[in-house]
PDB file of C-alpha atoms in Angstrom:
ATOM      1  CA  ALA A 524       7.967 -16.984  -3.004  1.00  0.00           C
ATOM      2  CA  GLN A 525       7.873 -13.247  -3.491  1.00  0.00           C
ATOM      3  CA  SER A 526       9.629 -10.605  -1.417  1.00  0.00           C
ATOM      4  CA  VAL A 527      10.956  -7.088  -1.681  1.00  0.00           C
ATOM      5  CA  THR A 528      13.955  -5.469  -0.001  1.00  0.00           C
ATOM      6  CA  GLN A 529      14.359  -1.738   0.105  1.00  0.00           C
ATOM      7  CA  LEU A 530      18.001  -1.232   0.885  1.00  0.00           C
ATOM      8  CA  ASP A 531      17.752   2.156   2.603  1.00  0.00           C
ATOM      9  CA  SER A 532      15.256   3.116   5.274  1.00  0.00           C
ATOM     10  CA  HIS A 533      16.180   6.809   4.942  1.00  0.00           C
ATOM     11  CA  VAL A 534      17.669   8.812   2.098  1.00  0.00           C
ATOM     12  CA  SER A 535      18.548  12.490   2.316  1.00  0.00           C
ATOM     13  CA  VAL A 536      19.352  14.643  -0.726  1.00  0.00           C
ATOM     14  CA  SER A 537      19.634  18.322  -1.468  1.00  0.00           C
ATOM     15  CA  GLU A 538      17.088  20.040  -3.654  1.00  0.00           C
ATOM     16  CA  GLY A 539      18.139  19.885  -7.296  1.00  0.00           C
ATOM     17  CA  THR A 540      20.345  16.789  -6.884  1.00  0.00           C
ATOM     18  CA  PRO A 541      19.549  13.298  -8.180  1.00  0.00           C
ATOM     19  CA  VAL A 542      17.473  10.796  -6.253  1.00  0.00           C
ATOM     20  CA  LEU A 543      18.177   7.053  -6.102  1.00  0.00           C
ATOM     21  CA  LEU A 544      15.940   4.747  -4.053  1.00  0.00           C
ATOM     22  CA  ARG A 545      17.031   1.126  -4.207  1.00  0.00           C
ATOM     23  CA  CYS A 546      14.823  -1.941  -4.424  1.00  0.00           C
ATOM     24  CA  ASN A 547      15.675  -5.621  -4.887  1.00  0.00           C
ATOM     25  CA  TYR A 548      13.056  -8.274  -5.344  1.00  0.00           C
ATOM     26  CA  SER A 549      12.698 -12.006  -5.232  1.00  0.00           C
ATOM     27  CA  SER A 550      10.078 -13.794  -7.284  1.00  0.00           C
ATOM     28  CA  SER A 551       9.343 -17.292  -8.436  1.00  0.00           C
ATOM     29  CA  TYR A 552       7.459 -15.963 -11.429  1.00  0.00           C
ATOM     30  CA  SER A 553       7.790 -13.129 -13.889  1.00  0.00           C
ATOM     31  CA  PRO A 554       7.057 -10.252 -11.585  1.00  0.00           C
ATOM     32  CA  SER A 555       5.052  -7.101 -11.869  1.00  0.00           C
ATOM     33  CA  LEU A 556       6.755  -4.305  -9.979  1.00  0.00           C
ATOM     34  CA  PHE A 557       5.452  -1.012  -8.705  1.00  0.00           C
ATOM     35  CA  TRP A 558       6.599   2.068  -6.859  1.00  0.00           C
ATOM     36  CA  TYR A 559       4.174   3.915  -4.619  1.00  0.00           C
ATOM     37  CA  VAL A 560       4.629   7.191  -2.762  1.00  0.00           C
ATOM     38  CA  GLN A 561       3.002   8.126   0.540  1.00  0.00           C
ATOM     39  CA  HIS A 562       2.846  11.714   1.726  1.00  0.00           C
ATOM     40  CA  PRO A 563       2.070  12.393   5.398  1.00  0.00           C
ATOM     41  CA  ASN A 564      -1.476  11.545   6.417  1.00  0.00           C
ATOM     42  CA  LYS A 565      -2.272  10.306   2.931  1.00  0.00           C
ATOM     43  CA  GLY A 566      -2.779   6.992   1.233  1.00  0.00           C
ATOM     44  CA  LEU A 567      -0.333   5.428  -1.177  1.00  0.00           C
ATOM     45  CA  GLN A 568      -0.236   6.816  -4.704  1.00  0.00           C
ATOM     46  CA  LEU A 569       1.018   4.830  -7.673  1.00  0.00           C
ATOM     47  CA  LEU A 570       4.168   6.357  -9.202  1.00  0.00           C
ATOM     48  CA  LEU A 571       4.889   3.785 -11.898  1.00  0.00           C
ATOM     49  CA  LYS A 572       4.586   0.137 -12.786  1.00  0.00           C
ATOM     50  CA  TYR A 573       6.535  -2.500 -14.699  1.00  0.00           C
ATOM     51  CA  THR A 574       4.573  -5.344 -16.256  1.00  0.00           C
ATOM     52  CA  SER A 575       7.006  -7.017 -18.697  1.00  0.00           C
ATOM     53  CA  ALA A 576       7.019  -4.375 -21.376  1.00  0.00           C
ATOM     54  CA  ALA A 577       9.842  -1.817 -21.648  1.00  0.00           C
ATOM     55  CA  THR A 578      12.449  -2.248 -18.908  1.00  0.00           C
ATOM     56  CA  LEU A 579      12.776   1.512 -18.379  1.00  0.00           C
ATOM     57  CA  VAL A 580       9.523   2.760 -16.955  1.00  0.00           C
ATOM     58  CA  LYS A 581       8.562   6.406 -16.695  1.00  0.00           C
ATOM     59  CA  GLY A 582       6.169   7.535 -14.004  1.00  0.00           C
ATOM     60  CA  ILE A 583       4.603  10.663 -12.678  1.00  0.00           C
ATOM     61  CA  ASN A 584       6.457  13.685 -11.292  1.00  0.00           C
ATOM     62  CA  GLY A 585       9.616  12.932 -13.273  1.00  0.00           C
ATOM     63  CA  PHE A 586      10.375   9.599 -11.632  1.00  0.00           C
ATOM     64  CA  GLU A 587      11.525   6.547 -13.527  1.00  0.00           C
ATOM     65  CA  ALA A 588      12.676   3.045 -12.714  1.00  0.00           C
ATOM     66  CA  GLU A 589      14.642   0.407 -14.562  1.00  0.00           C
ATOM     67  CA  PHE A 590      13.899  -3.306 -14.331  1.00  0.00           C
ATOM     68  CA  LYS A 591      17.128  -5.315 -14.302  1.00  0.00           C
ATOM     69  CA  LYS A 592      16.390  -9.009 -14.272  1.00  0.00           C
ATOM     70  CA  SER A 593      20.035 -10.064 -13.935  1.00  0.00           C
ATOM     71  CA  GLU A 594      20.360  -7.965 -10.788  1.00  0.00           C
ATOM     72  CA  THR A 595      16.779  -8.544  -9.576  1.00  0.00           C
ATOM     73  CA  SER A 596      16.547  -4.812  -9.052  1.00  0.00           C
ATOM     74  CA  PHE A 597      14.002  -2.086  -9.715  1.00  0.00           C
ATOM     75  CA  HIS A 598      15.611   1.121  -8.486  1.00  0.00           C
ATOM     76  CA  LEU A 599      13.700   4.423  -8.566  1.00  0.00           C
ATOM     77  CA  THR A 600      15.445   7.544  -9.833  1.00  0.00           C
ATOM     78  CA  LYS A 601      14.783  11.176 -10.503  1.00  0.00           C
ATOM     79  CA  PRO A 602      17.305  13.587 -12.033  1.00  0.00           C
ATOM     80  CA  SER A 603      16.522  16.552  -9.775  1.00  0.00           C
ATOM     81  CA  ALA A 604      14.797  16.442  -6.427  1.00  0.00           C
ATOM     82  CA  HIS A 605      12.101  18.924  -5.414  1.00  0.00           C
ATOM     83  CA  MET A 606      11.044  19.754  -1.900  1.00  0.00           C
ATOM     84  CA  SER A 607       7.633  18.283  -2.717  1.00  0.00           C
ATOM     85  CA  ASP A 608       9.267  14.872  -3.265  1.00  0.00           C
ATOM     86  CA  ALA A 609       9.837  14.459   0.457  1.00  0.00           C
ATOM     87  CA  ALA A 610       7.709  11.431   1.349  1.00  0.00           C
ATOM     88  CA  GLU A 611       7.935   7.705   1.952  1.00  0.00           C
ATOM     89  CA  TYR A 612       8.365   5.425  -1.045  1.00  0.00           C
ATOM     90  CA  PHE A 613       7.352   1.794  -1.282  1.00  0.00           C
ATOM     91  CA  CYS A 614       8.547  -0.818  -3.755  1.00  0.00           C
ATOM     92  CA  VAL A 615       5.985  -3.546  -4.425  1.00  0.00           C
ATOM     93  CA  VAL A 616       6.092  -6.900  -6.219  1.00  0.00           C
ATOM     94  CA  SER A 617       3.290  -9.139  -7.364  1.00  0.00           C
ATOM     95  CA  ALA A 618       3.717 -12.312  -9.323  1.00  0.00           C
ATOM     96  CA  GLY A 619       2.058 -15.181 -11.074  1.00  0.00           C
ATOM     97  CA  ASN A 620      -1.674 -14.763 -11.265  1.00  0.00           C
ATOM     98  CA  PHE A 621      -1.258 -12.205  -8.591  1.00  0.00           C
ATOM     99  CA  ASN A 622      -3.026 -12.597  -5.512  1.00  0.00           C
ATOM    100  CA  LYS A 623      -1.156 -10.308  -3.274  1.00  0.00           C
ATOM    101  CA  PHE A 624       1.041  -7.314  -3.350  1.00  0.00           C
ATOM    102  CA  TYR A 625       4.259  -7.688  -1.347  1.00  0.00           C
ATOM    103  CA  PHE A 626       5.367  -4.345   0.026  1.00  0.00           C
ATOM    104  CA  GLY A 627       8.882  -3.307   0.909  1.00  0.00           C
ATOM    105  CA  SER A 628       9.484  -1.691   4.283  1.00  0.00           C
ATOM    106  CA  GLY A 629       9.626   1.774   2.749  1.00  0.00           C
ATOM    107  CA  THR A 630      12.287   4.451   2.209  1.00  0.00           C
ATOM    108  CA  LYS A 631      11.783   7.884   3.675  1.00  0.00           C
ATOM    109  CA  LEU A 632      13.129  10.569   1.374  1.00  0.00           C
ATOM    110  CA  ASN A 633      14.205  13.843   2.932  1.00  0.00           C
ATOM    111  CA  VAL A 634      14.921  16.788   0.631  1.00  0.00           C
ATOM    112  CA  LYS A 635      17.071  19.570   2.051  1.00  0.00           C
ATOM    113  CA  PRO A 636      16.777  23.138   0.765  1.00  0.00           C
TER     114      PRO A 636
ATOM    115  CA  ASP B 870     -12.676  11.338 -10.495  1.00  0.00           C
ATOM    116  CA  ALA B 871     -13.662  10.093  -7.057  1.00  0.00           C
ATOM    117  CA  GLY B 872     -11.031   7.897  -5.540  1.00  0.00           C
ATOM    118  CA  VAL B 873     -11.382   5.368  -2.779  1.00  0.00           C
ATOM    119  CA  ILE B 874     -13.345   6.937   0.043  1.00  0.00           C
ATOM    120  CA  GLN B 875     -12.826   5.907   3.634  1.00  0.00           C
ATOM    121  CA  SER B 876     -14.670   6.983   6.738  1.00  0.00           C
ATOM    122  CA  PRO B 877     -14.142   8.101   9.349  1.00  0.00           C
ATOM    123  CA  ARG B 878     -10.731   9.739   8.816  1.00  0.00           C
ATOM    124  CA  HIS B 879     -10.009   9.623  12.525  1.00  0.00           C
ATOM    125  CA  GLU B 880     -11.506   7.519  15.304  1.00  0.00           C
ATOM    126  CA  VAL B 881     -10.683   7.610  18.982  1.00  0.00           C
ATOM    127  CA  THR B 882     -12.450   5.202  21.277  1.00  0.00           C
ATOM    128  CA  GLU B 883     -11.990   3.269  24.478  1.00  0.00           C
ATOM    129  CA  MET B 884     -10.886  -0.305  24.581  1.00  0.00           C
ATOM    130  CA  GLY B 885     -13.695  -2.797  24.506  1.00  0.00           C
ATOM    131  CA  GLN B 886     -15.812  -0.730  22.168  1.00  0.00           C
ATOM    132  CA  GLU B 887     -16.850  -1.874  18.719  1.00  0.00           C
ATOM    133  CA  VAL B 888     -15.194  -0.031  15.839  1.00  0.00           C
ATOM    134  CA  THR B 889     -16.484  -0.008  12.269  1.00  0.00           C
ATOM    135  CA  LEU B 890     -14.407   1.318   9.414  1.00  0.00           C
ATOM    136  CA  ARG B 891     -16.007   1.985   6.044  1.00  0.00           C
ATOM    137  CA  CYS B 892     -14.795   1.984   2.483  1.00  0.00           C
ATOM    138  CA  LYS B 893     -16.279   2.913  -0.861  1.00  0.00           C
ATOM    139  CA  PRO B 894     -14.120   1.594  -3.709  1.00  0.00           C
ATOM    140  CA  ILE B 895     -13.725   3.245  -7.072  1.00  0.00           C
ATOM    141  CA  SER B 896     -16.753   2.523  -9.249  1.00  0.00           C
ATOM    142  CA  GLY B 897     -16.113  -0.399 -11.594  1.00  0.00           C
ATOM    143  CA  HIS B 898     -13.289  -1.871  -9.543  1.00  0.00           C
ATOM    144  CA  ASN B 899     -13.739  -5.564  -8.814  1.00  0.00           C
ATOM    145  CA  SER B 900     -11.139  -6.070  -6.109  1.00  0.00           C
ATOM    146  CA  LEU B 901     -10.926  -4.518  -2.652  1.00  0.00           C
ATOM    147  CA  PHE B 902      -8.194  -4.737  -0.049  1.00  0.00           C
ATOM    148  CA  TRP B 903      -7.899  -3.809   3.626  1.00  0.00           C
ATOM    149  CA  TYR B 904      -4.452  -2.967   5.024  1.00  0.00           C
ATOM    150  CA  ARG B 905      -3.116  -1.915   8.389  1.00  0.00           C
ATOM    151  CA  GLN B 906      -0.067   0.326   8.789  1.00  0.00           C
ATOM    152  CA  THR B 907       1.985   0.713  11.946  1.00  0.00           C
ATOM    153  CA  MET B 908       5.498   1.935  12.651  1.00  0.00           C
ATOM    154  CA  MET B 909       6.509  -1.461  13.985  1.00  0.00           C
ATOM    155  CA  ARG B 910       5.129  -3.736  11.280  1.00  0.00           C
ATOM    156  CA  GLY B 911       4.722  -1.444   8.267  1.00  0.00           C
ATOM    157  CA  LEU B 912       1.932  -2.245   5.820  1.00  0.00           C
ATOM    158  CA  GLU B 913       0.077  -5.484   6.399  1.00  0.00           C
ATOM    159  CA  LEU B 914      -2.597  -6.944   4.124  1.00  0.00           C
ATOM    160  CA  LEU B 915      -5.530  -7.995   6.275  1.00  0.00           C
ATOM    161  CA  ILE B 916      -8.057  -9.322   3.764  1.00  0.00           C
ATOM    162  CA  TYR B 917      -9.067  -8.920   0.158  1.00  0.00           C
ATOM    163  CA  PHE B 918     -12.218  -9.428  -1.871  1.00  0.00           C
ATOM    164  CA  ASN B 919     -12.800 -10.156  -5.516  1.00  0.00           C
ATOM    165  CA  ASN B 920     -16.278  -9.562  -6.934  1.00  0.00           C
ATOM    166  CA  ASN B 921     -17.493  -9.061  -3.347  1.00  0.00           C
ATOM    167  CA  VAL B 922     -16.245 -12.482  -2.243  1.00  0.00           C
ATOM    168  CA  PRO B 923     -13.517 -12.751   0.411  1.00  0.00           C
ATOM    169  CA  ILE B 924     -10.550 -14.500  -1.192  1.00  0.00           C
ATOM    170  CA  ASP B 925      -7.889 -14.476   1.518  1.00  0.00           C
ATOM    171  CA  ASP B 926      -8.328 -13.403   5.117  1.00  0.00           C
ATOM    172  CA  SER B 927      -5.143 -14.965   6.430  1.00  0.00           C
ATOM    173  CA  GLY B 928      -3.853 -11.540   7.411  1.00  0.00           C
ATOM    174  CA  MET B 929      -6.715 -10.841   9.822  1.00  0.00           C
ATOM    175  CA  PRO B 930      -5.055 -10.804  13.230  1.00  0.00           C
ATOM    176  CA  GLU B 931      -7.712 -12.656  15.193  1.00  0.00           C
ATOM    177  CA  ASP B 932     -11.386 -13.333  15.530  1.00  0.00           C
ATOM    178  CA  ARG B 933     -12.018  -9.836  16.859  1.00  0.00           C
ATOM    179  CA  PHE B 934     -11.578  -8.621  13.290  1.00  0.00           C
ATOM    180  CA  SER B 935     -14.182  -9.168  10.605  1.00  0.00           C
ATOM    181  CA  ALA B 936     -14.805  -7.696   7.159  1.00  0.00           C
ATOM    182  CA  LYS B 937     -17.765  -7.687   4.845  1.00  0.00           C
ATOM    183  CA  MET B 938     -18.528  -6.542   1.343  1.00  0.00           C
ATOM    184  CA  PRO B 939     -22.289  -6.641   0.902  1.00  0.00           C
ATOM    185  CA  ASN B 940     -22.151  -5.022  -2.538  1.00  0.00           C
ATOM    186  CA  ALA B 941     -19.694  -3.738  -5.096  1.00  0.00           C
ATOM    187  CA  SER B 942     -19.663  -0.226  -3.698  1.00  0.00           C
ATOM    188  CA  PHE B 943     -19.228  -0.760   0.041  1.00  0.00           C
ATOM    189  CA  SER B 944     -17.091  -2.654   2.526  1.00  0.00           C
ATOM    190  CA  THR B 945     -16.656  -2.575   6.269  1.00  0.00           C
ATOM    191  CA  LEU B 946     -13.919  -3.669   8.633  1.00  0.00           C
ATOM    192  CA  LYS B 947     -15.119  -4.270  12.149  1.00  0.00           C
ATOM    193  CA  ILE B 948     -13.156  -4.739  15.370  1.00  0.00           C
ATOM    194  CA  GLN B 949     -15.055  -6.071  18.362  1.00  0.00           C
ATOM    195  CA  PRO B 950     -13.922  -5.723  21.089  1.00  0.00           C
ATOM    196  CA  SER B 951     -11.170  -3.213  20.312  1.00  0.00           C
ATOM    197  CA  GLU B 952      -7.827  -3.232  22.125  1.00  0.00           C
ATOM    198  CA  PRO B 953      -5.047  -0.585  22.386  1.00  0.00           C
ATOM    199  CA  ARG B 954      -2.782  -2.721  20.177  1.00  0.00           C
ATOM    200  CA  ASP B 955      -5.282  -2.257  17.348  1.00  0.00           C
ATOM    201  CA  SER B 956      -4.261   1.403  17.110  1.00  0.00           C
ATOM    202  CA  ALA B 957      -2.975   1.974  13.574  1.00  0.00           C
ATOM    203  CA  VAL B 958      -3.868   3.538  10.258  1.00  0.00           C
ATOM    204  CA  TYR B 959      -6.209   1.322   8.269  1.00  0.00           C
ATOM    205  CA  PHE B 960      -6.224   1.657   4.503  1.00  0.00           C
ATOM    206  CA  CYS B 961      -8.682   0.442   1.945  1.00  0.00           C
ATOM    207  CA  ALA B 962      -7.581  -0.013  -1.666  1.00  0.00           C
ATOM    208  CA  SER B 963      -9.343  -1.096  -4.810  1.00  0.00           C
ATOM    209  CA  SER B 964      -8.292  -2.241  -8.266  1.00  0.00           C
ATOM    210  CA  LEU B 965      -9.950  -3.056 -11.572  1.00  0.00           C
ATOM    211  CA  GLN B 966      -8.878  -6.661 -11.230  1.00  0.00           C
ATOM    212  CA  LEU B 967      -6.629  -8.585  -8.902  1.00  0.00           C
ATOM    213  CA  ASN B 968      -3.525  -8.139 -11.053  1.00  0.00           C
ATOM    214  CA  GLN B 969      -3.963  -4.407 -11.621  1.00  0.00           C
ATOM    215  CA  PRO B 970      -2.464  -1.544  -9.631  1.00  0.00           C
ATOM    216  CA  GLN B 971      -4.239  -0.731  -6.421  1.00  0.00           C
ATOM    217  CA  HIS B 972      -5.672   2.693  -5.632  1.00  0.00           C
ATOM    218  CA  PHE B 973      -5.599   3.660  -1.969  1.00  0.00           C
ATOM    219  CA  GLY B 974      -7.889   5.739   0.177  1.00  0.00           C
ATOM    220  CA  ASP B 975      -6.475   8.270   2.625  1.00  0.00           C
ATOM    221  CA  GLY B 976      -6.920   5.881   5.534  1.00  0.00           C
ATOM    222  CA  THR B 977      -8.592   5.852   8.930  1.00  0.00           C
ATOM    223  CA  ARG B 978      -6.346   6.723  11.863  1.00  0.00           C
ATOM    224  CA  LEU B 979      -7.625   4.605  14.738  1.00  0.00           C
ATOM    225  CA  SER B 980      -6.636   5.196  18.347  1.00  0.00           C
ATOM    226  CA  ILE B 981      -7.838   2.816  21.046  1.00  0.00           C
ATOM    227  CA  LEU B 982      -7.351   4.215  24.538  1.00  0.00           C
TER     228      LEU B 982
END
């Protein structure tokens, strides 16, 4: 079975400080993992994806994530937060032949000036 | 590039009325997904199609909901009769194939009075 746990429902950081959004997954197969971002009144936008290549994945807008199989984690990071990063972030796992995406419950990132 | 296009963006109607949501996937994408997003339940996969064929509709809440994909460039999600508890944001997403990242539309915000 596949599942995703996002450990924080809300994260608040100051502009210019690092961002860490945590995600743990459970999968019976070698997983594909994704991070999506959702800005208010918008659909979800793909930030980055891991599909069994390099374990450190770089995405758009300066975000990156590291796949750690031993910890079953796929945390999202960014060295320096911008105000425009304020949004909700979703960690997603799919596995096997894929048939479904399993979404985490989301983490709302607040960026303070 | 045109992304996934959903219409209408907003719909307000009275309970008991029929509601039809529309989606145009990205050209060349073979898979299409309908999701519902609410504060209480987060993102829920309702149904998905591959090559215009419904593959899994186990997420459709009840018989009042139906979805069709008559061709590769158009899908509808219909609710008849609508109820206040159907109020949510409905997203359509498409992907090249089932195991590829999904691209989301901006959603339809549905309010049933």
